[in-house]
Tab-separated table of C-alpha atoms in Angstrom:
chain	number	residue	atom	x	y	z
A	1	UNK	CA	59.675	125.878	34.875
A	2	UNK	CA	56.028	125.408	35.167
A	3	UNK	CA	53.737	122.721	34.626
A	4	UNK	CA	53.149	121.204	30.535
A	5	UNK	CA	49.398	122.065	30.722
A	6	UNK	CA	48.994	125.735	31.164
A	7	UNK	CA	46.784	127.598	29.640
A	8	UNK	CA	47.570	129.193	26.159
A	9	UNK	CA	46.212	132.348	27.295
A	10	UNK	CA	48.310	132.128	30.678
A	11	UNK	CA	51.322	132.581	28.019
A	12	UNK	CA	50.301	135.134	26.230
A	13	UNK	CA	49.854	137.235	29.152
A	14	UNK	CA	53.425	136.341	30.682
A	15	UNK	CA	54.590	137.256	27.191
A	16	UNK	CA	53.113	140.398	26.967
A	17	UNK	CA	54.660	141.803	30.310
A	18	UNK	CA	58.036	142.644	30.775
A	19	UNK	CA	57.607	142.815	34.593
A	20	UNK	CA	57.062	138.582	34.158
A	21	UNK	CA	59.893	138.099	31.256
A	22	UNK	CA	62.055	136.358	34.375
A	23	UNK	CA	59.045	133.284	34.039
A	24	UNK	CA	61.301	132.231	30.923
A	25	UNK	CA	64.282	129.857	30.842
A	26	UNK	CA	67.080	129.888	28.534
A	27	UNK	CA	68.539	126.105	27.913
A	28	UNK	CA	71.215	124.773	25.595
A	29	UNK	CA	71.230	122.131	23.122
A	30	UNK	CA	73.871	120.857	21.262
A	31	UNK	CA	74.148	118.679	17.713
A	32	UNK	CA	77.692	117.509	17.224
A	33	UNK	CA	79.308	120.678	17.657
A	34	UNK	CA	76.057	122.970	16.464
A	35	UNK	CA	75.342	124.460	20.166
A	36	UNK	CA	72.671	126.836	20.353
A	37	UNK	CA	71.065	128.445	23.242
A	38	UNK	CA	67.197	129.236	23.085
A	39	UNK	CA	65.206	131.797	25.278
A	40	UNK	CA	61.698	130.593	26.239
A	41	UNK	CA	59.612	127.643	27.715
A	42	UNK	CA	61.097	124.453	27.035
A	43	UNK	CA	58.164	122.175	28.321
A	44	UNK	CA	55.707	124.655	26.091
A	45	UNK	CA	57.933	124.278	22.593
A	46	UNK	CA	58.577	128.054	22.995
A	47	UNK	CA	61.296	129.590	21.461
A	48	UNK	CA	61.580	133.382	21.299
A	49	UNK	CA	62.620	134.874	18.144
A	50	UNK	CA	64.761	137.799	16.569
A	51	UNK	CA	63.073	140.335	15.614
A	52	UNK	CA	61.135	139.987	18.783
A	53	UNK	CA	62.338	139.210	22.511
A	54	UNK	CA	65.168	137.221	21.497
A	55	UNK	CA	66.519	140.714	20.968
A	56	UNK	CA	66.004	142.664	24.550
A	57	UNK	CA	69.394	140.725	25.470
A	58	UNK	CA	72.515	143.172	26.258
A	59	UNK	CA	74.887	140.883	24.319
A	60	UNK	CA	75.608	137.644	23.057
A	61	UNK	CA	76.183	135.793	25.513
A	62	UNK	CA	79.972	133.565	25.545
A	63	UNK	CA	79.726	130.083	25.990
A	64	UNK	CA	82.404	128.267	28.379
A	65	UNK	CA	83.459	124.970	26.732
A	66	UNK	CA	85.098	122.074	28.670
A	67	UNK	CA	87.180	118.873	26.915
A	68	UNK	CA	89.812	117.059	28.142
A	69	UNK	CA	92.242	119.626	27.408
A	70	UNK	CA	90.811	122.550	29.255
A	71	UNK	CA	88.485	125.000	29.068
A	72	UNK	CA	87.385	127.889	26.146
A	73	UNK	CA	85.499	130.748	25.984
A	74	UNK	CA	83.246	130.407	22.550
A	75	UNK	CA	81.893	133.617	20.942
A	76	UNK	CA	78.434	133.073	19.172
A	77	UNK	CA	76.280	134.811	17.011
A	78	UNK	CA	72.511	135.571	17.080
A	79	UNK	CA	70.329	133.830	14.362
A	80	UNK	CA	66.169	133.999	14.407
A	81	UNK	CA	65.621	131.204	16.918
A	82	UNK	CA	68.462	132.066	19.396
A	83	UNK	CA	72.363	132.065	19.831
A	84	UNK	CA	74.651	129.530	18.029
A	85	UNK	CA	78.069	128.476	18.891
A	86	UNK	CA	80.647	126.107	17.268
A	87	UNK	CA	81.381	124.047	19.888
A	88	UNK	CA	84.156	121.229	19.575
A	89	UNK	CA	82.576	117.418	18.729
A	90	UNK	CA	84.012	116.046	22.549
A	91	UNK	CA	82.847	118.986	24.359
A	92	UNK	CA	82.055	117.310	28.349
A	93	UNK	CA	80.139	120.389	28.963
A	94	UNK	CA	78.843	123.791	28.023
A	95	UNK	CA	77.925	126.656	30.222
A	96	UNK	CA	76.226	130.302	29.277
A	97	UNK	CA	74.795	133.247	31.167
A	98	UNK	CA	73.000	135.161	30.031
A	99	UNK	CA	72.740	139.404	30.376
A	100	UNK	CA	68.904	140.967	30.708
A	101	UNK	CA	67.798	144.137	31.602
A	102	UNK	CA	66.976	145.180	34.925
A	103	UNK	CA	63.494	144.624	35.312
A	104	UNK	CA	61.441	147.773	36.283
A	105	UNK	CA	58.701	147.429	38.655
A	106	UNK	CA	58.704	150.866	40.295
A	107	UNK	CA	54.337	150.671	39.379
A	108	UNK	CA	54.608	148.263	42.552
A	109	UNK	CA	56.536	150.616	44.747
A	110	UNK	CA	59.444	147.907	44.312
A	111	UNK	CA	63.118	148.180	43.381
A	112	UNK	CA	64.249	147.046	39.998
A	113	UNK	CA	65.238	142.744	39.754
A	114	UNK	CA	67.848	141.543	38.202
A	115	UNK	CA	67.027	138.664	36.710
A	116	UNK	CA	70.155	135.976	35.453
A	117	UNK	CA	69.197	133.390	33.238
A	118	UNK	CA	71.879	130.923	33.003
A	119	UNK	CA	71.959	127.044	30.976
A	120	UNK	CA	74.001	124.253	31.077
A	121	UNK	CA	74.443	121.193	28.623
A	122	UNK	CA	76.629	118.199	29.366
A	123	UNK	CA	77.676	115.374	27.138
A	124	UNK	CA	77.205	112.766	29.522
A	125	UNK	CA	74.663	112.651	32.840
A	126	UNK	CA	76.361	109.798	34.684
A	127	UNK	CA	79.799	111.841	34.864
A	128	UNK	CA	80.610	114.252	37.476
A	129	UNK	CA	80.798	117.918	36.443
A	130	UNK	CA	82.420	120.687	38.547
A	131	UNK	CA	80.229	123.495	39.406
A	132	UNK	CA	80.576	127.144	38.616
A	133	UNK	CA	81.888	129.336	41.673
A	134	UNK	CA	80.162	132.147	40.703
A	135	UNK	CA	76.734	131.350	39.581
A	136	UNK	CA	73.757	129.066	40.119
A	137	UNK	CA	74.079	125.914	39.184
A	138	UNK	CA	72.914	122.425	38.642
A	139	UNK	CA	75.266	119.444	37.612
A	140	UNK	CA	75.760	115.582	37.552
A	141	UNK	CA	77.197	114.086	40.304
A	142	UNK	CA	78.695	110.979	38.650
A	143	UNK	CA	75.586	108.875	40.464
A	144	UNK	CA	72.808	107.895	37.675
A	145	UNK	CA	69.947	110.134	38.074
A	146	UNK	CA	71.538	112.351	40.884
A	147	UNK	CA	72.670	116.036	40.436
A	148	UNK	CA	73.512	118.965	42.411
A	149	UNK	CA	72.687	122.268	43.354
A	150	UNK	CA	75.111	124.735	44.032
A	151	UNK	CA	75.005	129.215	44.485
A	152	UNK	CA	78.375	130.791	44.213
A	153	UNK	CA	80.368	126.978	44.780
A	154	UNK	CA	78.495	126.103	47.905
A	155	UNK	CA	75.613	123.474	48.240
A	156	UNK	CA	72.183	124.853	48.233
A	157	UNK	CA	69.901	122.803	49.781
A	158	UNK	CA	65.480	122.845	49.615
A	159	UNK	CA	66.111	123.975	46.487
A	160	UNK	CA	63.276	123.311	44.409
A	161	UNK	CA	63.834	121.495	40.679
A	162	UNK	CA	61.914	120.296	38.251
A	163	UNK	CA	63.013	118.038	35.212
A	164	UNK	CA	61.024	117.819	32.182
A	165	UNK	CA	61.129	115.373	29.218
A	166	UNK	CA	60.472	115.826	25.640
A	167	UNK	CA	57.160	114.726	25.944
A	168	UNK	CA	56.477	117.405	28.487
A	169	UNK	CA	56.549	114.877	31.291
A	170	UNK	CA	57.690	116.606	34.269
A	171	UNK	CA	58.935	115.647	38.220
A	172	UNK	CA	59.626	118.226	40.539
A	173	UNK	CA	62.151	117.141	43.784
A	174	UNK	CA	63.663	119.466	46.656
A	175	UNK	CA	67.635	119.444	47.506
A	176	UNK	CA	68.603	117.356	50.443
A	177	UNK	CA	71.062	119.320	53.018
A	178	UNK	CA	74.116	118.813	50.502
A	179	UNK	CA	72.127	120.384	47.569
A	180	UNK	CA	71.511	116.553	45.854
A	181	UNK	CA	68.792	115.933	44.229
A	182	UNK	CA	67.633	112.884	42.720
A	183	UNK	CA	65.641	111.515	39.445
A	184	UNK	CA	64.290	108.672	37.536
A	185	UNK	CA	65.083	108.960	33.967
A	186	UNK	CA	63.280	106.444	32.154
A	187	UNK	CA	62.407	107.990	29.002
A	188	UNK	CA	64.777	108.457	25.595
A	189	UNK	CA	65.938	111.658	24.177
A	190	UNK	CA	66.474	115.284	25.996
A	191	UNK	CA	65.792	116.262	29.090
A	192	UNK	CA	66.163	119.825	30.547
A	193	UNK	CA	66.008	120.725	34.781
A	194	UNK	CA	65.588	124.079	35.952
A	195	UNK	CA	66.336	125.647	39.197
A	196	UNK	CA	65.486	129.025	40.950
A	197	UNK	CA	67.197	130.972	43.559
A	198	UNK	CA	65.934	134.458	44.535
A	199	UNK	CA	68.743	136.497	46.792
A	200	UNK	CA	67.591	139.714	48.392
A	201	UNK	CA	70.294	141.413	49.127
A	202	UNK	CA	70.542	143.611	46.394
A	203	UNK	CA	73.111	145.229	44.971
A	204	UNK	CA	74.431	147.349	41.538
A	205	UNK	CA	74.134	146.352	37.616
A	206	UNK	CA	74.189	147.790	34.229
A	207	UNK	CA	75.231	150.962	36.406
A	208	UNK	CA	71.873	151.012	38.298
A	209	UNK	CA	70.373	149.695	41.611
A	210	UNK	CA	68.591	146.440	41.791
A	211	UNK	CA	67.055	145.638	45.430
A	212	UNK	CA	66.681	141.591	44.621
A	213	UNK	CA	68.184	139.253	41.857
A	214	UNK	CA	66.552	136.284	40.401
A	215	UNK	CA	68.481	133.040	39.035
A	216	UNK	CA	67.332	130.759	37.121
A	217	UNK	CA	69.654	127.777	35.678
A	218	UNK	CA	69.063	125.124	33.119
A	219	UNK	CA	70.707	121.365	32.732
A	220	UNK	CA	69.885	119.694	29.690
A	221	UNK	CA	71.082	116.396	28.180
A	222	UNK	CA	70.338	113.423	26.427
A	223	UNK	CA	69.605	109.689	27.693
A	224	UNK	CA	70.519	107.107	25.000
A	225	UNK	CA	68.410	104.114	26.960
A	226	UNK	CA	64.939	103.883	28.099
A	227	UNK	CA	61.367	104.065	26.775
A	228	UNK	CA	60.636	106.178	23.727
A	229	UNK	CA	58.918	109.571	24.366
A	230	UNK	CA	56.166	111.324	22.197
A	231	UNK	CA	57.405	114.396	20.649
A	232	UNK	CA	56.781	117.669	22.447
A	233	UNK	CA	53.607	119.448	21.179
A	234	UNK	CA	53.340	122.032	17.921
A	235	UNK	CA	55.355	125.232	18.759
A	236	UNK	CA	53.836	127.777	20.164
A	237	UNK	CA	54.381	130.997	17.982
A	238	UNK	CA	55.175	134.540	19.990
């Protein structure tokens, strides 16, 4: 996630290269059941669009529901904006990742990336949320303003995040040694923290050879209390 006040011409260039498409985020937001995850810049009022980027996806991607009762697997369907889901009125969390191409860059002599794109939502950011064993991840801790960052189930720590409000306000922190991170909150309305992890190792996708894989996960939510917060700026159109 980069910084609110970048250049509108710095966009359009990062839009206009596939080789850069990892730069975006994908985050979730959910109305009373009306989940939908968007594909873009959050703290720029991006949203990709169908036809257009939206569509260089592999699939729609399912979204893992958690209640009380247990956890679902939700289908969803593409719309203009992004992908929508149904998602039940007391979800405690959502979770989606997302499927991209490999990203080329044999021009640089380089192996192909694999970039994952991967979002979170949760209800509630005081309540402890289990993290996903086989993905990157950022969750609450049950501690206000604290949340965690975990690869694969395990701690990551000097991980860097950075939380950004509706206004475009934005704090960037580092994981301590048991992947915890910590943030003041004091503004109303949604807030959505991204985190990147970059493994070299390399490995096989889509059938094809990828020498390094990019993550990059999303936690959004909403805080009921605190000061009010100016509306993010005009969209920027694609």
């Amino acid at each position: 996630m980069r910084n609110f006040y970048h250049p509108i011409a710095l966009v359009t260039l990062l839009l206009a290269s596939l080789g850069t498409a990892h730069a975006h985020q994908v985050w979730l937001e959910n109305d009373g059941g009306q989940a939908q995850l968007f594909f873009g810049e959050f703290n720029d009022n991006l949203r990709e669009t169908s036809p257009g980027a939206l569509d260089k996806f592999l699939a729609t991607p399912t979204l893992a529901q958690q209640t009380a009762g247990g956890t679902q697997q939700l289908s969803g369907r593409r719309n203009a904006t992004g992908f929508s889901y149904n998602a039940a009125s007391q979800a405690q969390t959502l979770f989606a990742s997302a499927s991209y191409p490999l990203i080329d860059r044999s021009k640089r002599n380089e192996p192909a990336l694999l970039w994952v794109p991967a979002a979170r939502w949760v209800a509630t950011p005081t309540q402890a949320v289990a993290v996903n064993a086989q993905a990157l991840d950022l969750v609450p801790t049950g501690q206000p303003g604290q949340f965690m960052v975990s690869f694969n189930g395990l701690a990551l720590p000097k991980a860097k995040v950075q939380i950004v409000a509706p206004s475009g306000w934005s704090r960037e922190a580092q994981s301590d040694e048991q992947g915890r991170v910590n943030f003041a909150l004091p503004w109303k309305g949604l807030y959505v923290a991204e985190v990147h992890h970059s493994d070299k190792q390399g490995g096989e996708a889509q059938g094809k050879r990828y020498g390094e894989a990019s993550y990059v996960t999303t936690l959004s939510f909403s805080v009921k209390d605190g000061m009010p917060s100016p509306a993010l700026p005009s969209a920027i159109k694609p």
